[in-house]
Coordinates of C-alpha atoms in Angstrom, one line a residue:
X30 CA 5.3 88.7 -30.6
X31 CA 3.2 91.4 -32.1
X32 CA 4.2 93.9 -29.6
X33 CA 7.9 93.1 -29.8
X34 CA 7.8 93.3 -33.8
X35 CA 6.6 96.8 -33.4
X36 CA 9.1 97.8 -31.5
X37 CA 11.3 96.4 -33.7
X38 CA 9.6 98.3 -36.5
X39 CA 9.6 101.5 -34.2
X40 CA 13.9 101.0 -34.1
X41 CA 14.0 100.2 -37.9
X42 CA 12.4 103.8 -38.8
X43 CA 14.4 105.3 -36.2
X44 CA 17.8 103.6 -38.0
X45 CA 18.8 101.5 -34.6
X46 CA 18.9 98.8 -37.1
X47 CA 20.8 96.4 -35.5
X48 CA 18.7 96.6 -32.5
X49 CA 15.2 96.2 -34.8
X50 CA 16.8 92.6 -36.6
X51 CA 18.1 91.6 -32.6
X52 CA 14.2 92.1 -31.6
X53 CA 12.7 90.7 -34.6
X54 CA 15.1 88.1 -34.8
X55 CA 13.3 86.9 -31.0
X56 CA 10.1 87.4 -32.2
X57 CA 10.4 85.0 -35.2
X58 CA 11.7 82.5 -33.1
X59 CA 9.0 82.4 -31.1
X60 CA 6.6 82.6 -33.8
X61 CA 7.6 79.1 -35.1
X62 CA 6.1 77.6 -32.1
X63 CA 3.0 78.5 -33.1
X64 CA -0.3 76.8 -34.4
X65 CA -3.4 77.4 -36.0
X66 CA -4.7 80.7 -37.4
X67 CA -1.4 82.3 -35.4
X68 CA 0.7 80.4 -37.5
X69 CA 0.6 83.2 -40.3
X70 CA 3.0 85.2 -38.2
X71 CA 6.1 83.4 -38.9
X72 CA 5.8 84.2 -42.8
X73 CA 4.5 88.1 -41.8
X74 CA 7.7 88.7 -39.7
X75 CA 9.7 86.8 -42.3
X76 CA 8.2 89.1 -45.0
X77 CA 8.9 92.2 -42.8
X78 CA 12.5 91.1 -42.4
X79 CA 13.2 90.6 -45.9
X80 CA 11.5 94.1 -46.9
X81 CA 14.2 95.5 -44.0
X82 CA 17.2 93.6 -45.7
X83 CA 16.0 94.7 -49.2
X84 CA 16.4 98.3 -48.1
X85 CA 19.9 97.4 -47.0
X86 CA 20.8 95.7 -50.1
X87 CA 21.2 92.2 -48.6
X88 CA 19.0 90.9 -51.5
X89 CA 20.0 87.4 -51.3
X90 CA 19.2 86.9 -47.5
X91 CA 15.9 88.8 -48.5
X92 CA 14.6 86.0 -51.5
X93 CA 15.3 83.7 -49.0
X94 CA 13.1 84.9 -46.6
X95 CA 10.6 85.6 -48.9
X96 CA 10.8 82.1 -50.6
X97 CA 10.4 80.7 -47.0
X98 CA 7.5 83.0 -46.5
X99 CA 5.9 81.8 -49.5
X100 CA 6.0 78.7 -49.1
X101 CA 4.8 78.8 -45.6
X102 CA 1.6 80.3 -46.3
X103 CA 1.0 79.8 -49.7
X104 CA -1.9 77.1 -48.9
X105 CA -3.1 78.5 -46.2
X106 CA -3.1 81.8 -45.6
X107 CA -2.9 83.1 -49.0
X108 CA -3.1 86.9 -48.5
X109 CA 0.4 86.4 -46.9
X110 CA 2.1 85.1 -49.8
X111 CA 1.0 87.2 -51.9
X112 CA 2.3 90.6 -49.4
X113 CA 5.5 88.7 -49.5
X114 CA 5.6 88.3 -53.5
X115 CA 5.0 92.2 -54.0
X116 CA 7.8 92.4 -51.5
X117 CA 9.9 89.8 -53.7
X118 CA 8.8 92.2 -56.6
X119 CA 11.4 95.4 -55.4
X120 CA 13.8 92.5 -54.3
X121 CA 14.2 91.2 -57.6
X122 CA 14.5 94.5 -58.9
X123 CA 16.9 95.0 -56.4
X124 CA 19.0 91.9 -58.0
X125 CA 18.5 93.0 -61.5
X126 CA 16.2 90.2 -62.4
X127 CA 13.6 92.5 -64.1
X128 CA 11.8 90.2 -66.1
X129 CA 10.7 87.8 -63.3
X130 CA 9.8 90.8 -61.2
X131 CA 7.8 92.4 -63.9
X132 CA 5.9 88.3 -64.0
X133 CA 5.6 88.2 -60.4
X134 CA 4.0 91.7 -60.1
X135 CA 0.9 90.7 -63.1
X136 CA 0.3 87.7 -61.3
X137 CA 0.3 88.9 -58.1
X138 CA -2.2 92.0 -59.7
X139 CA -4.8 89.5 -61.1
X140 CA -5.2 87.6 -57.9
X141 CA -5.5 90.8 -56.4
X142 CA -8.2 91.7 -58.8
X143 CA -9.8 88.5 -58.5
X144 CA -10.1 88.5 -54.9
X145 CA -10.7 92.1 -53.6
X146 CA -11.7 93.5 -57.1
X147 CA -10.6 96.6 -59.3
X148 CA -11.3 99.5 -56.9
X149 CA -9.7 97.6 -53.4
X150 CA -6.7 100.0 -52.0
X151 CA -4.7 96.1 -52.1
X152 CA -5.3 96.0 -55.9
X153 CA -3.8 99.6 -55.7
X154 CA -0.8 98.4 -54.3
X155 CA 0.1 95.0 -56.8
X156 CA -0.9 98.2 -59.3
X157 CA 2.0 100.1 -57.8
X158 CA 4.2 96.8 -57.9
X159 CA 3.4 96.4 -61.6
X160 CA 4.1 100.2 -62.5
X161 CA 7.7 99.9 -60.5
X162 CA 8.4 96.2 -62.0
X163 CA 7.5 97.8 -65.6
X164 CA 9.7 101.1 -65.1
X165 CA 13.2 99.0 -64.3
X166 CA 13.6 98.1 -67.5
X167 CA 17.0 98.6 -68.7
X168 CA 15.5 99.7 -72.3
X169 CA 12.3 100.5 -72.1
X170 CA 9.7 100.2 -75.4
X171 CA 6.7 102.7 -75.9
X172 CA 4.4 99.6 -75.0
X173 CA 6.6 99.3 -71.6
X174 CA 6.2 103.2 -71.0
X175 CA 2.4 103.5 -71.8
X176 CA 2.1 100.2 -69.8
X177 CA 4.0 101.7 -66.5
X178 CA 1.9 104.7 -67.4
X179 CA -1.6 102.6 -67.7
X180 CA -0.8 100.8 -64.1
X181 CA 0.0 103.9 -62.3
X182 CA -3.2 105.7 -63.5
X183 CA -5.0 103.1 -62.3
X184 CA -3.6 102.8 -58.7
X185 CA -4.3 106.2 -58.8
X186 CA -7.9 106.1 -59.6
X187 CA -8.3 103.3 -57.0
X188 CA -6.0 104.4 -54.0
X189 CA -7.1 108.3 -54.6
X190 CA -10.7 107.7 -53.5
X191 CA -10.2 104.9 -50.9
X192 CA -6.7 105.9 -49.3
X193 CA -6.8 110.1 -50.1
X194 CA -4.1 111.7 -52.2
X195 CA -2.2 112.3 -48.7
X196 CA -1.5 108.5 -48.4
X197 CA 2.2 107.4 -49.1
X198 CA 0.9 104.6 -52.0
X199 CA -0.8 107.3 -53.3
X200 CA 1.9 109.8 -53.8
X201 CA 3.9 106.6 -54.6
X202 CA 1.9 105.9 -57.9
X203 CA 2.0 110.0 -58.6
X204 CA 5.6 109.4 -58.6
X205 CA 6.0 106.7 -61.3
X206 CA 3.1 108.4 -63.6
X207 CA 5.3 111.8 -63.2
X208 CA 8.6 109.5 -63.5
X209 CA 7.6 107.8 -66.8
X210 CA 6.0 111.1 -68.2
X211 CA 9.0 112.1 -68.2
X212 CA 11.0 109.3 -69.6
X213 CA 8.6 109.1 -72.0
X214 CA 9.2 112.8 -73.6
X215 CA 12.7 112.0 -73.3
X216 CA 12.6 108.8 -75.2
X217 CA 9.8 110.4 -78.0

């Protein structure tokens, strides 16, 4: 299953994208045969799915997966659910729902906090989420900007050291502090 989802992957990035859902579509059926600690690959390869068929615009096929995801491994694999709610994060950006993005994406940060702590290259990335969820507002307040601003300073301080300023989250963050910079000597 693992093999065959990275060859999927290997497709995806190589835009053979039919062929990439065909092979991941085989290797999430036979991930729901399985048990035990295995078990948390159904909702990975359901995660990964939805992440593809949010790049493609298929948004409502993507919550779906991500709602299944979550619920499959919200008790007990937690880590999971919460890579498949910063997924659902850009989803419902995708879908114009903003505002539950935006709440899904401060959650998902404090667990994130809680669990790894402030300096953890995961924190970094529910940072990122948080920056991106802030920054789709349709009218955006100074508090919003210096917020977006605040999130991607810190994913920078955290991913910079433990990732390098090479790293694609890294340059990611750059992006949105650069973005909303920018914004925000447009909008004052």
């Amino acid at each position: 299953i693992a093999l065959t989802s990275e060859l999927s992957r290997a497709l995806w990035h190589q835009g053979r994208h039919d062929e990439a859902l065909a092979l991941l579509d085989g290797a999430l059926q036979a991930s729901r045969r399985l048990r035990g600690d295995a078990s948390r690959l159904l909702p990975e390869l359901l995660t990964l799915r939805a992440q593809w068929h949010t790049d493609i615009y298929d948004t409502t096929t993507a919550k779906a997966e991500l709602d299944e995801a979550i619920r499959l491994s919200a008790q007990r694999h937690p880590q999971v659910a919460n890579n498949a709610r910063l997924t659902l994060v850009r989803t419902l950006l995708r879908m114009n729902k903003q505002p539950e993005a935006r709440a899904i994406a401060i959650e998902t940060l404090a667990t994130f906090e809680k669990v790894y702590g402030m300096q953890h290259p995961e924190t970094g990335r529910a940072l990122l989420a948080c920056s991106e969820a802030t920054m789709h507002a349709v009218a955006i307040e100074e508090e919003q900007v210096r917020a977006a601003l605040g999130y991607a300073k810190r994913a920078m301080e955290v991913l910079g050291p433990s990732l390098g300023q090479r790293h694609p989250y890294y340059t990611e963050a750059l992006k949105y502090k650069i973005g909303r910079a920018s914004c925000r000597e447009r909008v004052f």
